Amino acid sequence: AQSVAQPEDQVNVAEGNPLTVKCTYSVSGNPYLFWYVQYPNRGLQFLLKYITGDNLVKGSYGFEAEFNKSQTSFHLKKPSALVSDSALYFCAVSNSGNTPLVFGKGTRLSVIA
Amino acid sequence: KAGVTQTPRYLIKTRGQQVTLSCSPISGHRSVSWYQQTPGQGLQFLFEYFSETQRNKGNFPGRFSGRQFSNSRSEMNVSTLELGDSALYLCASSPRGAGDVGELFFGEGSRLTVL
């Protein structure tokens, strides 16, 4: 069975500083990895995905994520955080097109001005 | 294109009642998934429908059911509501066909409160 761990419930970062939101996964076979963001009282919005190819994936709003197979990680990064990046971030994994996405419990990012 | 539309957005029920939630996917999307989101458990997968057939089912009791219509619209039903069913129910559609991997497009959710 696949699973996702987001080890930090909360990440605080100062505006303008780089941010990292951590994600590790467990899956049999090839992983398909996703990041989503959720703003208050809203649904989830897709940020980026890794299916195959380059280990560094670039997504929306300046976010990027690095796939590391040996460490089974897919950390989300941004070089310079904005206050508007404050939200709840979810990592998700699947191992095929026939299995549902499994989500982590989420990490709340707070960017302080 | 219009996004995923969920109705109602908010509803309050009492224990023992039943509820039906509706989801209209993005036009052309044939896959619809449902998730339950609670503060303690995060997002838990309920079920996925593709072309009116349930393709996957999560680990929820039989009180939770769903269906998909020929126009890809989907409904989920929860019978004999319990306090623990209070949650945000999220619907997501995807353009993926059988065997494809693609991102999910989420609606804004239906927030159910059970008193």
mmCIF file of C-alpha atoms in Angstrom:
data_model
loop_
_atom_site.group_PDB
_atom_site.id
_atom_site.type_symbol
_atom_site.label_atom_id
_atom_site.label_comp_id
_atom_site.label_asym_id
_atom_site.label_seq_id
_atom_site.Cartn_x
_atom_site.Cartn_y
_atom_site.Cartn_z
ATOM 1 C CA ALA A 1 0.000 0.000 0.000
ATOM 2 C CA GLN A 2 1.206 3.500 -0.693
ATOM 3 C CA SER A 3 1.637 6.169 1.940
ATOM 4 C CA VAL A 4 2.891 9.710 2.324
ATOM 5 C CA ALA A 5 4.502 11.353 5.331
ATOM 6 C CA GLN A 6 4.722 15.071 5.869
ATOM 7 C CA PRO A 7 6.816 15.226 9.015
ATOM 8 C CA GLU A 8 6.081 18.860 9.887
ATOM 9 C CA ASP A 9 2.594 19.995 10.846
ATOM 10 C CA GLN A 10 3.692 23.624 10.683
ATOM 11 C CA VAL A 11 6.480 25.505 8.926
ATOM 12 C CA ASN A 12 7.212 29.144 9.677
ATOM 13 C CA VAL A 13 9.401 31.238 7.406
ATOM 14 C CA ALA A 14 10.143 34.936 7.025
ATOM 15 C CA GLU A 15 9.044 36.669 3.854
ATOM 16 C CA GLY A 16 11.832 36.692 1.287
ATOM 17 C CA ASN A 17 13.545 33.624 2.748
ATOM 18 C CA PRO A 18 13.621 30.267 0.969
ATOM 19 C CA LEU A 19 11.048 27.721 2.061
ATOM 20 C CA THR A 20 10.987 23.939 2.091
ATOM 21 C CA VAL A 21 8.022 21.696 2.853
ATOM 22 C CA LYS A 22 9.055 18.082 3.316
ATOM 23 C CA CYS A 23 7.446 14.947 1.927
ATOM 24 C CA THR A 24 8.514 11.317 1.948
ATOM 25 C CA TYR A 25 6.628 8.484 0.343
ATOM 26 C CA SER A 26 6.302 4.745 0.293
ATOM 27 C CA VAL A 27 5.012 2.962 -2.784
ATOM 28 C CA SER A 28 5.533 -0.228 -4.698
ATOM 29 C CA GLY A 29 6.616 0.347 -8.251
ATOM 30 C CA ASN A 30 7.164 3.742 -9.811
ATOM 31 C CA PRO A 31 5.844 6.708 -7.846
ATOM 32 C CA TYR A 32 3.681 9.439 -9.297
ATOM 33 C CA LEU A 33 4.004 12.429 -6.987
ATOM 34 C CA PHE A 34 1.943 15.579 -6.617
ATOM 35 C CA TRP A 35 1.790 18.760 -4.559
ATOM 36 C CA TYR A 36 -1.432 20.628 -3.859
ATOM 37 C CA VAL A 37 -2.187 23.814 -1.926
ATOM 38 C CA GLN A 38 -5.356 24.662 -0.022
ATOM 39 C CA TYR A 39 -6.394 28.154 1.012
ATOM 40 C CA PRO A 40 -8.983 28.653 3.780
ATOM 41 C CA ASN A 41 -12.462 27.405 2.899
ATOM 42 C CA ARG A 42 -11.340 26.369 -0.560
ATOM 43 C CA GLY A 43 -10.659 23.144 -2.396
ATOM 44 C CA LEU A 44 -7.191 21.937 -3.290
ATOM 45 C CA GLN A 45 -5.261 23.526 -6.132
ATOM 46 C CA PHE A 46 -2.696 21.596 -8.153
ATOM 47 C CA LEU A 47 0.881 22.951 -7.922
ATOM 48 C CA LEU A 48 3.092 20.421 -9.688
ATOM 49 C CA LYS A 49 3.671 16.753 -10.397
ATOM 50 C CA TYR A 50 6.436 14.249 -11.053
ATOM 51 C CA ILE A 51 5.650 11.392 -13.387
ATOM 52 C CA THR A 52 8.972 10.661 -15.018
ATOM 53 C CA GLY A 53 12.019 12.477 -16.391
ATOM 54 C CA ASP A 54 13.903 15.376 -14.822
ATOM 55 C CA ASN A 55 14.106 15.099 -11.037
ATOM 56 C CA LEU A 56 13.544 18.841 -10.595
ATOM 57 C CA VAL A 57 9.983 19.769 -11.370
ATOM 58 C CA LYS A 58 8.809 23.347 -11.730
ATOM 59 C CA GLY A 59 5.240 24.307 -11.010
ATOM 60 C CA SER A 60 2.856 27.157 -10.402
ATOM 61 C CA TYR A 61 3.581 30.351 -8.449
ATOM 62 C CA GLY A 62 7.357 29.823 -8.482
ATOM 63 C CA PHE A 63 7.274 26.518 -6.620
ATOM 64 C CA GLU A 64 9.482 23.587 -7.498
ATOM 65 C CA ALA A 65 10.058 20.115 -6.103
ATOM 66 C CA GLU A 66 12.918 17.675 -6.262
ATOM 67 C CA PHE A 67 12.336 13.974 -6.660
ATOM 68 C CA ASN A 68 14.936 11.898 -4.814
ATOM 69 C CA LYS A 69 14.477 8.205 -5.432
ATOM 70 C CA SER A 70 17.143 6.985 -2.998
ATOM 71 C CA GLN A 71 15.652 9.003 -0.140
ATOM 72 C CA THR A 72 12.051 8.465 -1.320
ATOM 73 C CA SER A 73 11.449 12.177 -0.935
ATOM 74 C CA PHE A 74 9.690 14.873 -2.902
ATOM 75 C CA HIS A 75 10.278 18.153 -1.023
ATOM 76 C CA LEU A 76 8.536 21.323 -2.129
ATOM 77 C CA LYS A 77 10.692 24.452 -2.400
ATOM 78 C CA LYS A 78 10.520 28.092 -3.267
ATOM 79 C CA PRO A 79 13.523 30.445 -3.389
ATOM 80 C CA SER A 80 11.744 33.473 -1.882
ATOM 81 C CA ALA A 81 8.584 33.117 0.187
ATOM 82 C CA LEU A 82 5.642 35.510 -0.022
ATOM 83 C CA VAL A 83 3.057 36.222 2.660
ATOM 84 C CA SER A 84 0.447 35.074 0.133
ATOM 85 C CA ASP A 85 2.065 31.602 0.117
ATOM 86 C CA SER A 86 0.633 31.012 3.592
ATOM 87 C CA ALA A 87 -1.675 28.026 3.210
ATOM 88 C CA LEU A 88 -2.007 24.289 3.778
ATOM 89 C CA TYR A 89 0.170 22.129 1.532
ATOM 90 C CA PHE A 90 -0.474 18.492 0.668
ATOM 91 C CA CYS A 91 1.810 15.936 -0.902
ATOM 92 C CA ALA A 92 0.188 12.966 -2.688
ATOM 93 C CA VAL A 93 1.342 9.733 -4.315
ATOM 94 C CA SER A 94 0.004 7.063 -6.599
ATOM 95 C CA ASN A 95 1.730 4.110 -8.205
ATOM 96 C CA SER A 96 -0.406 3.773 -11.297
ATOM 97 C CA GLY A 97 -3.309 5.252 -13.193
ATOM 98 C CA ASN A 98 -5.630 2.718 -11.651
ATOM 99 C CA THR A 99 -5.023 3.535 -8.010
ATOM 100 C CA PRO A 100 -6.275 6.621 -6.195
ATOM 101 C CA LEU A 101 -4.061 9.404 -4.965
ATOM 102 C CA VAL A 102 -3.052 9.017 -1.333
ATOM 103 C CA PHE A 103 -2.485 12.297 0.472
ATOM 104 C CA GLY A 104 -0.303 13.260 3.383
ATOM 105 C CA LYS A 105 -1.886 14.979 6.382
ATOM 106 C CA GLY A 106 -0.736 18.370 5.214
ATOM 107 C CA THR A 107 1.748 21.015 6.349
ATOM 108 C CA ARG A 108 0.593 24.460 7.317
ATOM 109 C CA LEU A 109 2.962 27.089 5.950
ATOM 110 C CA SER A 110 3.034 30.466 7.601
ATOM 111 C CA VAL A 111 5.057 33.235 5.953
ATOM 112 C CA ILE A 112 5.690 36.139 8.273
ATOM 113 C CA ALA A 113 6.211 39.665 6.974
ATOM 114 C CA LYS B 1 -13.996 26.167 -18.744
ATOM 115 C CA ALA B 2 -16.067 26.050 -15.614
ATOM 116 C CA GLY B 3 -14.426 24.304 -12.678
ATOM 117 C CA VAL B 4 -15.724 21.495 -10.527
ATOM 118 C CA THR B 5 -18.989 22.511 -8.897
ATOM 119 C CA GLN B 6 -20.173 21.054 -5.619
ATOM 120 C CA THR B 7 -23.547 21.590 -4.021
ATOM 121 C CA PRO B 8 -24.514 22.399 -1.400
ATOM 122 C CA ARG B 9 -21.507 24.254 -0.027
ATOM 123 C CA TYR B 10 -22.693 24.098 3.579
ATOM 124 C CA LEU B 11 -25.237 21.960 5.331
ATOM 125 C CA ILE B 12 -26.251 21.006 8.846
ATOM 126 C CA LYS B 13 -27.867 17.691 9.683
ATOM 127 C CA THR B 14 -28.712 15.785 12.830
ATOM 128 C CA ARG B 15 -27.608 12.317 13.812
ATOM 129 C CA GLY B 16 -29.511 9.567 12.053
ATOM 130 C CA GLN B 17 -30.431 11.647 9.029
ATOM 131 C CA GLN B 18 -29.053 11.081 5.564
ATOM 132 C CA VAL B 19 -27.419 13.480 3.148
ATOM 133 C CA THR B 20 -26.776 13.627 -0.590
ATOM 134 C CA LEU B 21 -23.960 15.707 -2.025
ATOM 135 C CA SER B 22 -23.634 16.582 -5.684
ATOM 136 C CA CYS B 23 -20.640 17.149 -7.928
ATOM 137 C CA SER B 24 -20.472 18.417 -11.497
ATOM 138 C CA PRO B 25 -17.043 17.740 -13.021
ATOM 139 C CA ILE B 26 -15.195 19.848 -15.530
ATOM 140 C CA SER B 27 -16.654 19.361 -18.981
ATOM 141 C CA GLY B 28 -15.030 16.398 -20.690
ATOM 142 C CA HIS B 29 -13.727 14.819 -17.493
ATOM 143 C CA ARG B 30 -14.996 11.286 -17.024
ATOM 144 C CA SER B 31 -13.295 10.448 -13.735
ATOM 145 C CA VAL B 32 -14.733 11.727 -10.463
ATOM 146 C CA SER B 33 -13.213 11.064 -7.050
ATOM 147 C CA TRP B 34 -14.515 11.873 -3.580
ATOM 148 C CA TYR B 35 -12.447 12.599 -0.485
ATOM 149 C CA GLN B 36 -13.337 13.309 3.124
ATOM 150 C CA GLN B 37 -11.218 15.960 4.838
ATOM 151 C CA THR B 38 -11.077 16.284 8.614
ATOM 152 C CA PRO B 39 -8.517 18.079 10.795
ATOM 153 C CA GLY B 40 -7.362 14.880 12.451
ATOM 154 C CA GLN B 41 -7.278 12.481 9.496
ATOM 155 C CA GLY B 42 -6.425 14.754 6.603
ATOM 156 C CA LEU B 43 -7.791 13.663 3.230
ATOM 157 C CA GLN B 44 -9.260 10.186 3.135
ATOM 158 C CA PHE B 45 -10.235 8.621 -0.182
ATOM 159 C CA LEU B 46 -13.871 7.593 -0.453
ATOM 160 C CA PHE B 47 -14.402 6.370 -4.002
ATOM 161 C CA GLU B 48 -13.710 7.008 -7.657
ATOM 162 C CA TYR B 49 -16.061 6.672 -10.587
ATOM 163 C CA PHE B 50 -15.199 6.410 -14.241
ATOM 164 C CA SER B 51 -17.837 6.191 -16.949
ATOM 165 C CA GLU B 52 -20.566 5.363 -14.401
ATOM 166 C CA THR B 53 -18.540 2.521 -12.854
ATOM 167 C CA GLN B 54 -16.953 2.557 -9.426
ATOM 168 C CA ARG B 55 -13.277 2.065 -10.127
ATOM 169 C CA ASN B 56 -11.857 2.310 -6.623
ATOM 170 C CA LYS B 57 -13.285 2.352 -3.123
ATOM 171 C CA GLY B 58 -11.721 3.531 0.113
ATOM 172 C CA ASN B 59 -12.039 2.068 3.571
ATOM 173 C CA PHE B 60 -15.355 3.561 4.656
ATOM 174 C CA PRO B 61 -18.457 1.815 5.986
ATOM 175 C CA GLY B 62 -21.348 0.915 3.735
ATOM 176 C CA ARG B 63 -23.242 3.999 4.929
ATOM 177 C CA PHE B 64 -21.164 5.887 2.394
ATOM 178 C CA SER B 65 -22.213 5.327 -1.189
ATOM 179 C CA GLY B 66 -21.944 7.069 -4.496
ATOM 180 C CA ARG B 67 -22.894 6.950 -8.102
ATOM 181 C CA GLN B 68 -22.086 8.584 -11.392
ATOM 182 C CA PHE B 69 -24.496 9.487 -14.135
ATOM 183 C CA SER B 70 -24.087 9.287 -17.889
ATOM 184 C CA ASN B 71 -23.201 12.999 -18.037
ATOM 185 C CA SER B 72 -20.342 12.314 -15.551
ATOM 186 C CA ARG B 73 -22.073 14.179 -12.721
ATOM 187 C CA SER B 74 -21.694 12.342 -9.445
ATOM 188 C CA GLU B 75 -23.493 12.127 -6.143
ATOM 189 C CA MET B 76 -22.481 10.692 -2.833
ATOM 190 C CA ASN B 77 -24.831 9.692 -0.068
ATOM 191 C CA VAL B 78 -24.246 9.185 3.615
ATOM 192 C CA SER B 79 -26.994 7.446 5.532
ATOM 193 C CA THR B 80 -27.587 7.258 9.285
ATOM 194 C CA LEU B 81 -25.302 10.198 9.957
ATOM 195 C CA GLU B 82 -22.948 10.119 12.922
ATOM 196 C CA LEU B 83 -21.200 13.011 14.643
ATOM 197 C CA GLY B 84 -17.894 11.796 13.201
ATOM 198 C CA ASP B 85 -19.163 12.326 9.680
ATOM 199 C CA SER B 86 -18.769 16.065 10.141
ATOM 200 C CA ALA B 87 -16.178 16.994 7.542
ATOM 201 C CA LEU B 88 -15.416 18.777 4.324
ATOM 202 C CA TYR B 89 -16.306 16.501 1.424
ATOM 203 C CA LEU B 90 -14.251 17.196 -1.644
ATOM 204 C CA CYS B 91 -15.002 16.117 -5.168
ATOM 205 C CA ALA B 92 -12.305 16.054 -7.818
ATOM 206 C CA SER B 93 -12.466 15.373 -11.511
ATOM 207 C CA SER B 94 -9.757 14.263 -13.861
ATOM 208 C CA PRO B 95 -9.417 13.963 -17.597
ATOM 209 C CA ARG B 96 -7.520 10.732 -17.205
ATOM 210 C CA GLY B 97 -8.725 7.606 -18.876
ATOM 211 C CA ALA B 98 -8.288 4.080 -17.639
ATOM 212 C CA GLY B 99 -4.671 3.558 -16.639
ATOM 213 C CA ASP B 100 -3.644 7.194 -17.031
ATOM 214 C CA VAL B 101 -2.065 9.227 -14.260
ATOM 215 C CA GLY B 102 -3.124 12.830 -14.114
ATOM 216 C CA GLU B 103 -3.766 15.588 -11.662
ATOM 217 C CA LEU B 104 -7.072 16.008 -9.917
ATOM 218 C CA PHE B 105 -9.094 19.199 -10.184
ATOM 219 C CA PHE B 106 -10.941 19.844 -6.932
ATOM 220 C CA GLY B 107 -14.169 21.587 -6.169
ATOM 221 C CA GLU B 108 -14.485 23.876 -3.167
ATOM 222 C CA GLY B 109 -16.158 21.189 -1.130
ATOM 223 C CA SER B 110 -19.345 20.604 0.794
ATOM 224 C CA ARG B 111 -18.971 21.246 4.496
ATOM 225 C CA LEU B 112 -21.215 18.923 6.473
ATOM 226 C CA THR B 113 -21.920 19.496 10.142
ATOM 227 C CA VAL B 114 -23.725 16.753 12.047
ATOM 228 C CA LEU B 115 -25.350 17.787 15.331
#
